[in-house]
PDB file of C-alpha atoms in Angstrom:
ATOM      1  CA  UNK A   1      -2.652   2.558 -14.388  1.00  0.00           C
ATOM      2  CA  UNK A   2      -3.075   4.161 -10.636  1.00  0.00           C
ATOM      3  CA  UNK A   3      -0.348   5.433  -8.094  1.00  0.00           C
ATOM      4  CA  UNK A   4      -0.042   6.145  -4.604  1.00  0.00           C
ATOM      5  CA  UNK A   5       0.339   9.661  -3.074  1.00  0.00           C
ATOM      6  CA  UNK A   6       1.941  10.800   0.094  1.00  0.00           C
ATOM      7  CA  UNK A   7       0.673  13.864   1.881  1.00  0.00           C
ATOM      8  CA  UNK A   8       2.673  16.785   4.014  1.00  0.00           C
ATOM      9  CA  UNK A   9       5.656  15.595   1.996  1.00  0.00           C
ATOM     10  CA  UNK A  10       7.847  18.665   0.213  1.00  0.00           C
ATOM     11  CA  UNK A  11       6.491  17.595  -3.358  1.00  0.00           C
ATOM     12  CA  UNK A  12       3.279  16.894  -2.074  1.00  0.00           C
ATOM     13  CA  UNK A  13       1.603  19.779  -4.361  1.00  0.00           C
ATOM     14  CA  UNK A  14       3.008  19.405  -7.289  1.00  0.00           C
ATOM     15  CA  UNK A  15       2.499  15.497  -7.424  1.00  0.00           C
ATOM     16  CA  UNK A  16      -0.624  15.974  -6.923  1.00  0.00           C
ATOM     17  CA  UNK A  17      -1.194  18.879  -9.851  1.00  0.00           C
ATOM     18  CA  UNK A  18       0.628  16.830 -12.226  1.00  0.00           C
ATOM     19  CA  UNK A  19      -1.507  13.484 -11.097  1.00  0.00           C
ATOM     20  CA  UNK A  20      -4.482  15.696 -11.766  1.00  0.00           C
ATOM     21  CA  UNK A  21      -3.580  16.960 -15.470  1.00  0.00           C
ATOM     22  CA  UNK A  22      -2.669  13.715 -16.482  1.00  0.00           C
ATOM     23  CA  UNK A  23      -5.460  12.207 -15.128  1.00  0.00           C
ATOM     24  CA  UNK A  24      -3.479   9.208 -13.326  1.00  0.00           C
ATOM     25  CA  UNK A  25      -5.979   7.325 -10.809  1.00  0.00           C
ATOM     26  CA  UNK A  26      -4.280   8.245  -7.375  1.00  0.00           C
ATOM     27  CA  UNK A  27      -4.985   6.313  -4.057  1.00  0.00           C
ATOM     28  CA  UNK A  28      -3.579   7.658  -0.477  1.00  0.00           C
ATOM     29  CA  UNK A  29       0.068   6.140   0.569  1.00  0.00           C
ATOM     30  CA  UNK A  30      -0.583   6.247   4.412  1.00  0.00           C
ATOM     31  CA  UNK A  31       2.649   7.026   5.833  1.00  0.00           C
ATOM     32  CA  UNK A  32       3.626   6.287   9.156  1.00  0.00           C
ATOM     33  CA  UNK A  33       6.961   5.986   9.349  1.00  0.00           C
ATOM     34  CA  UNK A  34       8.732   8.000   7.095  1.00  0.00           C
ATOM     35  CA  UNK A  35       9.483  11.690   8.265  1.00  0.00           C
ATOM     36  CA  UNK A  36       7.284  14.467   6.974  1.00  0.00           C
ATOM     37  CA  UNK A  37       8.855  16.987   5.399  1.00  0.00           C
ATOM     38  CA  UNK A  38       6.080  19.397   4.234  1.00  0.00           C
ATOM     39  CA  UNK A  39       3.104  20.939   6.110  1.00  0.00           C
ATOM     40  CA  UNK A  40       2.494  19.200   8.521  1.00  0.00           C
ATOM     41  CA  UNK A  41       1.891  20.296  12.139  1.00  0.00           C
ATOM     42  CA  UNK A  42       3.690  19.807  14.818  1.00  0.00           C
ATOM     43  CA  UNK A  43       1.202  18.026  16.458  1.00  0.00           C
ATOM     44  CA  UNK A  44       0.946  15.470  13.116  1.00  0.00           C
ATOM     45  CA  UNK A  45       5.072  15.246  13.659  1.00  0.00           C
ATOM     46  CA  UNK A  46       5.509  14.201  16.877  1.00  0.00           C
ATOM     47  CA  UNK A  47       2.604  11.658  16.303  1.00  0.00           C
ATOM     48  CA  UNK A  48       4.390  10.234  13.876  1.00  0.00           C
ATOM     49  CA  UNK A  49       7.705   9.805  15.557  1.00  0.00           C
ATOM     50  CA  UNK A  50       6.191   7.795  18.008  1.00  0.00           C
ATOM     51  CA  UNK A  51       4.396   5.375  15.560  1.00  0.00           C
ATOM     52  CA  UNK A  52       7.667   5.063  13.590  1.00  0.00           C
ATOM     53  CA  UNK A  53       9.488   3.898  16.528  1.00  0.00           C
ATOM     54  CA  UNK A  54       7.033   1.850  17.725  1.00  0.00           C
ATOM     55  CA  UNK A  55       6.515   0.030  13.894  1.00  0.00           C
ATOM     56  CA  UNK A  56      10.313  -0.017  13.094  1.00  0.00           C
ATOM     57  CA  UNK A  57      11.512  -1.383  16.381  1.00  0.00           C
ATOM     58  CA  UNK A  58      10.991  -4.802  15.134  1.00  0.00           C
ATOM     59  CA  UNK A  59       9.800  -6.507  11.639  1.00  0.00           C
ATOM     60  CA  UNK A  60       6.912  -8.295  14.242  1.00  0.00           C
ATOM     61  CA  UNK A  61       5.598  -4.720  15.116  1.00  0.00           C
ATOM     62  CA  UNK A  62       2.824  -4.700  12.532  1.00  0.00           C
ATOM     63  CA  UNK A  63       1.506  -7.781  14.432  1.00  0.00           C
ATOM     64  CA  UNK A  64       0.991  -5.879  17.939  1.00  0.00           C
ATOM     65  CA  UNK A  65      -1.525  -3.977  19.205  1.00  0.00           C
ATOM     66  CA  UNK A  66      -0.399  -0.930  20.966  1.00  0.00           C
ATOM     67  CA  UNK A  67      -2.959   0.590  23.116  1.00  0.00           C
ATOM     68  CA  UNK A  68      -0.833   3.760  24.171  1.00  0.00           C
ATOM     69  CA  UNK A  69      -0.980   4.664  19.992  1.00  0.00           C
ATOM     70  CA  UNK A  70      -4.678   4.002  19.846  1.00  0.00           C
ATOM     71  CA  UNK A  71      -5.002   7.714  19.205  1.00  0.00           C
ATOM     72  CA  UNK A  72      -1.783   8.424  17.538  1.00  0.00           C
ATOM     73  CA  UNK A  73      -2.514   6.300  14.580  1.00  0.00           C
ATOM     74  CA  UNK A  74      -6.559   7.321  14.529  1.00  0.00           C
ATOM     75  CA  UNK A  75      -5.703  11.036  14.333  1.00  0.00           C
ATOM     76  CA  UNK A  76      -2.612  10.553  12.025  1.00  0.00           C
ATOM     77  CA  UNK A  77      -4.626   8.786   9.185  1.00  0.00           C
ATOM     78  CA  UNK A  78      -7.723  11.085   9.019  1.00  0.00           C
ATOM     79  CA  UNK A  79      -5.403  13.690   8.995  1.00  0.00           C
ATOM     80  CA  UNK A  80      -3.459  12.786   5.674  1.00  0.00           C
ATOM     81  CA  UNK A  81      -7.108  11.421   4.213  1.00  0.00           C
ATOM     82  CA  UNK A  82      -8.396  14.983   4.391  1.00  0.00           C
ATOM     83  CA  UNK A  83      -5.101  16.337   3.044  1.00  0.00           C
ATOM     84  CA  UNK A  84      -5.477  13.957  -0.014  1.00  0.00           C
ATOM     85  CA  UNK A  85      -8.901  15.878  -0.221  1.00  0.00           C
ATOM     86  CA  UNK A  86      -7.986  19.118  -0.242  1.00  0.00           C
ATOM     87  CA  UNK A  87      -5.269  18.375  -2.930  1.00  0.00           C
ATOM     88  CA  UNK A  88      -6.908  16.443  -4.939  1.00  0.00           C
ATOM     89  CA  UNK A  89     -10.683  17.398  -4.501  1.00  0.00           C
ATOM     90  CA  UNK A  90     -11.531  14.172  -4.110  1.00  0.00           C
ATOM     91  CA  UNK A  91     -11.283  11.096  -2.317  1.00  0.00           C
ATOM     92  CA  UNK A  92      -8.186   8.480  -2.812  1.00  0.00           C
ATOM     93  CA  UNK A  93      -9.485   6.231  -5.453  1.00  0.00           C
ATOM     94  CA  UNK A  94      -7.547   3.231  -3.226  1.00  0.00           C
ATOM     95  CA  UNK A  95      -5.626   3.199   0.151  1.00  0.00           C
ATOM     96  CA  UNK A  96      -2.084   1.541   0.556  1.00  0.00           C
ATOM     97  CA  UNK A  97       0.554   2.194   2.948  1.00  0.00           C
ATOM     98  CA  UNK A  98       4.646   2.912   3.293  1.00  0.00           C
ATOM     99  CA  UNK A  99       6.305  -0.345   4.162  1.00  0.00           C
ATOM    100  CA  UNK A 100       2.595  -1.724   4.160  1.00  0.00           C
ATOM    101  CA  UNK A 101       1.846  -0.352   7.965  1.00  0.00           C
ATOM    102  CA  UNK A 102      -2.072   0.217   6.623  1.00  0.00           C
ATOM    103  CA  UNK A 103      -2.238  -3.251   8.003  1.00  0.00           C
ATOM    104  CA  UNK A 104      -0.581  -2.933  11.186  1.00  0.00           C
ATOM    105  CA  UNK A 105      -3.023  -4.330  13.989  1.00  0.00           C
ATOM    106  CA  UNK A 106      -3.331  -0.981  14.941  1.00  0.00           C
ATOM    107  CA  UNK A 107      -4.824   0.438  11.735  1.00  0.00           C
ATOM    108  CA  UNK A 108      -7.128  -3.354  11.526  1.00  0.00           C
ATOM    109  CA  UNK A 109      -8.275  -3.850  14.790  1.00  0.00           C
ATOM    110  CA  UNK A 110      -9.493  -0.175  15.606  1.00  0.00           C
ATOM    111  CA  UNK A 111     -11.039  -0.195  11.624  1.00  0.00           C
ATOM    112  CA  UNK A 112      -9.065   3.143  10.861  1.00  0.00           C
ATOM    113  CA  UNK A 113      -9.564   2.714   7.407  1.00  0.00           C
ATOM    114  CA  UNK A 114     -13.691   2.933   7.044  1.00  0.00           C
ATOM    115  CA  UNK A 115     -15.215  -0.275   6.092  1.00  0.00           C
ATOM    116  CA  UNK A 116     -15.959  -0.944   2.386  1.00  0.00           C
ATOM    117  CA  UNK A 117     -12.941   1.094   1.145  1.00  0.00           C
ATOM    118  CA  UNK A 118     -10.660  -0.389  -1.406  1.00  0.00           C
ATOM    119  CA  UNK A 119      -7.561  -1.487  -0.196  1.00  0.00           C
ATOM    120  CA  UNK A 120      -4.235  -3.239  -0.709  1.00  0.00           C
ATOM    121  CA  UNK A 121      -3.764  -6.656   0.908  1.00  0.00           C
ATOM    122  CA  UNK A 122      -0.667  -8.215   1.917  1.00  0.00           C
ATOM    123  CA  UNK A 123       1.915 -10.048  -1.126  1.00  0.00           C
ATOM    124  CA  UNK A 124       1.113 -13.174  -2.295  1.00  0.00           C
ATOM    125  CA  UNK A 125       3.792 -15.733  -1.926  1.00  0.00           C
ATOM    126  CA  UNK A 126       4.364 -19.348  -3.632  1.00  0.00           C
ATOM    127  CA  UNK A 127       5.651 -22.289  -0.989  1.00  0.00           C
ATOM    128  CA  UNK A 128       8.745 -21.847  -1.636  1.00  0.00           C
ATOM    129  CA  UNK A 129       9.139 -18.196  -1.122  1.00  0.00           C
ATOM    130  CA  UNK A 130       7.994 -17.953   2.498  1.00  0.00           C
ATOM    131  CA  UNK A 131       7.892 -19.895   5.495  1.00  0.00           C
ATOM    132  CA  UNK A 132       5.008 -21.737   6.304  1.00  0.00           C
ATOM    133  CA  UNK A 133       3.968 -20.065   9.589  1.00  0.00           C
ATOM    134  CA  UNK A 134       4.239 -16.387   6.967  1.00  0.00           C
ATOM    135  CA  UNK A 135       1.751 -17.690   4.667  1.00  0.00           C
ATOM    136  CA  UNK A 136      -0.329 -18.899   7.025  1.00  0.00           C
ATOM    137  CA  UNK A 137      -0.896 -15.164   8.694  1.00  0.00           C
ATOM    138  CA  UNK A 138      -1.109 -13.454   5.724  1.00  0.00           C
ATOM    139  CA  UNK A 139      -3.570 -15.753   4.678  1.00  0.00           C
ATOM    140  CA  UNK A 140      -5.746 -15.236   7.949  1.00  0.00           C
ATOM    141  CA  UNK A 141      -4.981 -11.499   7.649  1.00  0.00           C
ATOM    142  CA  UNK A 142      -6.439 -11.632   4.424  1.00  0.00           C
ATOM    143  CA  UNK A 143      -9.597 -13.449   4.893  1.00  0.00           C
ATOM    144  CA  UNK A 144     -10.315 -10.752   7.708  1.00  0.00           C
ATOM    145  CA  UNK A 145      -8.928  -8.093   5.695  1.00  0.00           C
ATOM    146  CA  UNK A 146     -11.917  -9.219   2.564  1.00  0.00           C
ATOM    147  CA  UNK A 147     -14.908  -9.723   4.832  1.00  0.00           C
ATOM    148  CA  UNK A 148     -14.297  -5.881   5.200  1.00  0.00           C
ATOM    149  CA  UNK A 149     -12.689  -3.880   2.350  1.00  0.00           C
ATOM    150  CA  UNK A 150     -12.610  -4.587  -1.399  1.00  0.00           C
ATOM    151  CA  UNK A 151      -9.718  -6.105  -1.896  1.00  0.00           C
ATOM    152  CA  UNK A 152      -7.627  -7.792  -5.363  1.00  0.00           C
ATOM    153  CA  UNK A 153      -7.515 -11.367  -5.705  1.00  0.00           C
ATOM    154  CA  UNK A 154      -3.383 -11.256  -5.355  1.00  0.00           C
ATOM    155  CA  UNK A 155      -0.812  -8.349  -5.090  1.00  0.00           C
ATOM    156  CA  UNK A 156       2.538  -9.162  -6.157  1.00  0.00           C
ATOM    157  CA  UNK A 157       5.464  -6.814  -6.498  1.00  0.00           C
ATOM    158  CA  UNK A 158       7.332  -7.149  -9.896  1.00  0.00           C
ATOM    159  CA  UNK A 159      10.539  -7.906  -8.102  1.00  0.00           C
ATOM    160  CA  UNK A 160      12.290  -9.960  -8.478  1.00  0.00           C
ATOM    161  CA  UNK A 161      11.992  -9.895 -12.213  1.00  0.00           C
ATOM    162  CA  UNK A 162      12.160 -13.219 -14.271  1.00  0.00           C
ATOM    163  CA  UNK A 163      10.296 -13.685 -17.300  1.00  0.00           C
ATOM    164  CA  UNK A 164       9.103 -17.101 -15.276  1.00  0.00           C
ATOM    165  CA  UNK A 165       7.710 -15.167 -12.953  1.00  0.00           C
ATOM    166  CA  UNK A 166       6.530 -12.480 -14.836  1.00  0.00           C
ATOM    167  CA  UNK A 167       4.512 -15.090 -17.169  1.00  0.00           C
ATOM    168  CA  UNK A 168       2.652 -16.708 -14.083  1.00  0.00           C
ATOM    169  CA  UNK A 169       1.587 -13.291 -13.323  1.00  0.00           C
ATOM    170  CA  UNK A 170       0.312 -12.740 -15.810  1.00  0.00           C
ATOM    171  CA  UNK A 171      -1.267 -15.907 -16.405  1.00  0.00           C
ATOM    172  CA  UNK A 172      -2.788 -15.446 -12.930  1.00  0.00           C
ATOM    173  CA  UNK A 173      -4.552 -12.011 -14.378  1.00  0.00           C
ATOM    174  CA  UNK A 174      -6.874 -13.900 -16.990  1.00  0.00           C
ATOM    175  CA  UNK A 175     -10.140 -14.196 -15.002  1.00  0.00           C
ATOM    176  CA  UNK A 176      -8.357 -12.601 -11.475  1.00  0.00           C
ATOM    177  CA  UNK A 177      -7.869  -9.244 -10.370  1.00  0.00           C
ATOM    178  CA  UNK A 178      -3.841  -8.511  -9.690  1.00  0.00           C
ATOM    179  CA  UNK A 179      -2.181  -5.936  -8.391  1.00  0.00           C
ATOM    180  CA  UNK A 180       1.427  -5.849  -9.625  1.00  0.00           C
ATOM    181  CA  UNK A 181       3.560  -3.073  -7.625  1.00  0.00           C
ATOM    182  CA  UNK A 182       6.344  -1.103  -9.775  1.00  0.00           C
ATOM    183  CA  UNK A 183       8.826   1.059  -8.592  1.00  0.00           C
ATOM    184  CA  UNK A 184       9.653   2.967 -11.964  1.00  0.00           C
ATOM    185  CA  UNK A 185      12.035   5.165 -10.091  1.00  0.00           C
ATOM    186  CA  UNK A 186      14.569   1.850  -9.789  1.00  0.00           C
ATOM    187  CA  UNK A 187      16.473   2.050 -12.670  1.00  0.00           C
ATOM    188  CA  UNK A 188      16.336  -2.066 -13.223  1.00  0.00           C
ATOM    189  CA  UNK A 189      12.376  -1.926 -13.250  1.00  0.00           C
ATOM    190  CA  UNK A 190      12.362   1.210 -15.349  1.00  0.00           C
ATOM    191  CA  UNK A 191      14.381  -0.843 -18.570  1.00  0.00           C
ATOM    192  CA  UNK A 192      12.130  -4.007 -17.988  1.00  0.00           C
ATOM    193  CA  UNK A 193       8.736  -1.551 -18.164  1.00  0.00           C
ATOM    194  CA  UNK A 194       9.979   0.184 -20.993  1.00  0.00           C
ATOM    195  CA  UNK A 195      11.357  -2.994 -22.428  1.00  0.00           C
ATOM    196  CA  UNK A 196      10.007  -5.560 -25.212  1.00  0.00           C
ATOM    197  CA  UNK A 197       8.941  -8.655 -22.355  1.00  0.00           C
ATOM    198  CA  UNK A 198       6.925  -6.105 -20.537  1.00  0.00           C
ATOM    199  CA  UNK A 199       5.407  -4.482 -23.677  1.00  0.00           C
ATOM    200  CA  UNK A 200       4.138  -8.140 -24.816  1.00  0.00           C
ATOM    201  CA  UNK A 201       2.921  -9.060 -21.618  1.00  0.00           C
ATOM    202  CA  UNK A 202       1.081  -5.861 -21.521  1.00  0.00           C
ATOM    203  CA  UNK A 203      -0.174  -6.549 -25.097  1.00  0.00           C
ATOM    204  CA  UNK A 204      -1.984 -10.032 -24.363  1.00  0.00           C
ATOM    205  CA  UNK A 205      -3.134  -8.539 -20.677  1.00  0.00           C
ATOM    206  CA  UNK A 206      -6.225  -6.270 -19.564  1.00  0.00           C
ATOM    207  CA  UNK A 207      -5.375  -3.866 -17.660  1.00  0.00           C
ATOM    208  CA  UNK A 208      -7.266  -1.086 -15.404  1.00  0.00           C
ATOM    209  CA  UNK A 209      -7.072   0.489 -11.976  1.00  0.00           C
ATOM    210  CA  UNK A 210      -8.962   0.017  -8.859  1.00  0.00           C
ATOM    211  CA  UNK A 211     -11.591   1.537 -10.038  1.00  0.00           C
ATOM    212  CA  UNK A 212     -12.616  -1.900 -11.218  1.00  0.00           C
ATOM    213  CA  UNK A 213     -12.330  -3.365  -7.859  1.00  0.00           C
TER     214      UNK A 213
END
């Protein structure tokens, strides 16, 4: 029902032509780490090699606030927002980010992303899938996170895929909003989307896109 686009990427364009004609609901990917490889200036480049290096040197990165990026990450997001602009003519119906950095303190604590948008929040995990000190920040990060941006009531990704799990999902749907994050290009999720359990789940489910958020 939506997708996420990256900007200054080589099929930037045409992603976004063929998003257009079929009339796919698009949000902005904010990318931060991952290498552009499209139009983006130099300026935008080096930027972003400093943010990726700061965000990948650890998995507790996201958690730190880095005062000497302050600007980096300011100037790298409005940057790809007004991108998603130009190509699209419009603005991103949602915002998410690559490896989730759109809620690095960085991007959070200096309100990047402008109050009231609609936004992904961070997965939601059963007891026995994270430790307890895990769900206990994401569940702080979220409560901030909703007190400013319109937000789902839970965002899972379809992975692993059981029919268990798939069925509690779904179950969790009927009166809540849910994200549910697919990567058809995996050739595992792309026979379980286009397969029977999917097709029934899909059958007995409402589904939209943020623009019901």
């Amino acid at each position: 029902t939506s997708a996420g686009a990256m900007v200054f990427m080589a099929d930037s364009e045409r992603a976004a032509r063929l998003a257009l004609e079929s009339e796919l609901e698009t949000g902005l990917h904010v990318n931060f780490s991952l290498s552009f490889n499209g139009t983006a200036r130099d300026e935008l480049i080096r930027m972003q090699k400093r943010t990726a290096s700061f965000l990948k040197r650890s998995k507790y990165s996201v958690l730190f606030y880095n005062p000497l990026l302050k600007t980096d990450f300011r100037v790298l997001f409005k940057a790809q927002y007004r991108e998603f602009i130009r190509l699209f003519g419009k603005p991103p119906s949602h915002i998410n980010g690559h490896q989730h950095f759109h809620l690095c303190a960085n991007v959070i604590l200096d309100s990047i992303i402008h109050g009231g948008a609609k936004i992904r929040r961070n997965f939601t995990f059963g007891p026995e899938e994270k430790d307890p000190f895990n769900r206990l920040y994401r569940r702080v990060a979220d409560r901030w996170i909703m007190r400013r941006y319109a937000v789902t009531d839970y965002f899972f990704d379809i992975s692993p895929i059981s029919a268990k799990r798939m069925e509690v999902i779904a179950d969790r749907s009927r009166g809540c909003s849910v994200e549910l994050m697919v990567h058809p290009e995996r050739d595992g999720e792309f026979s379980y989307l286009m397969g029977r359990e999917f097709s029934k789940i899909l059958a007995n489910t409402e589904t939209t896109g943020y623009d019901s958020v």
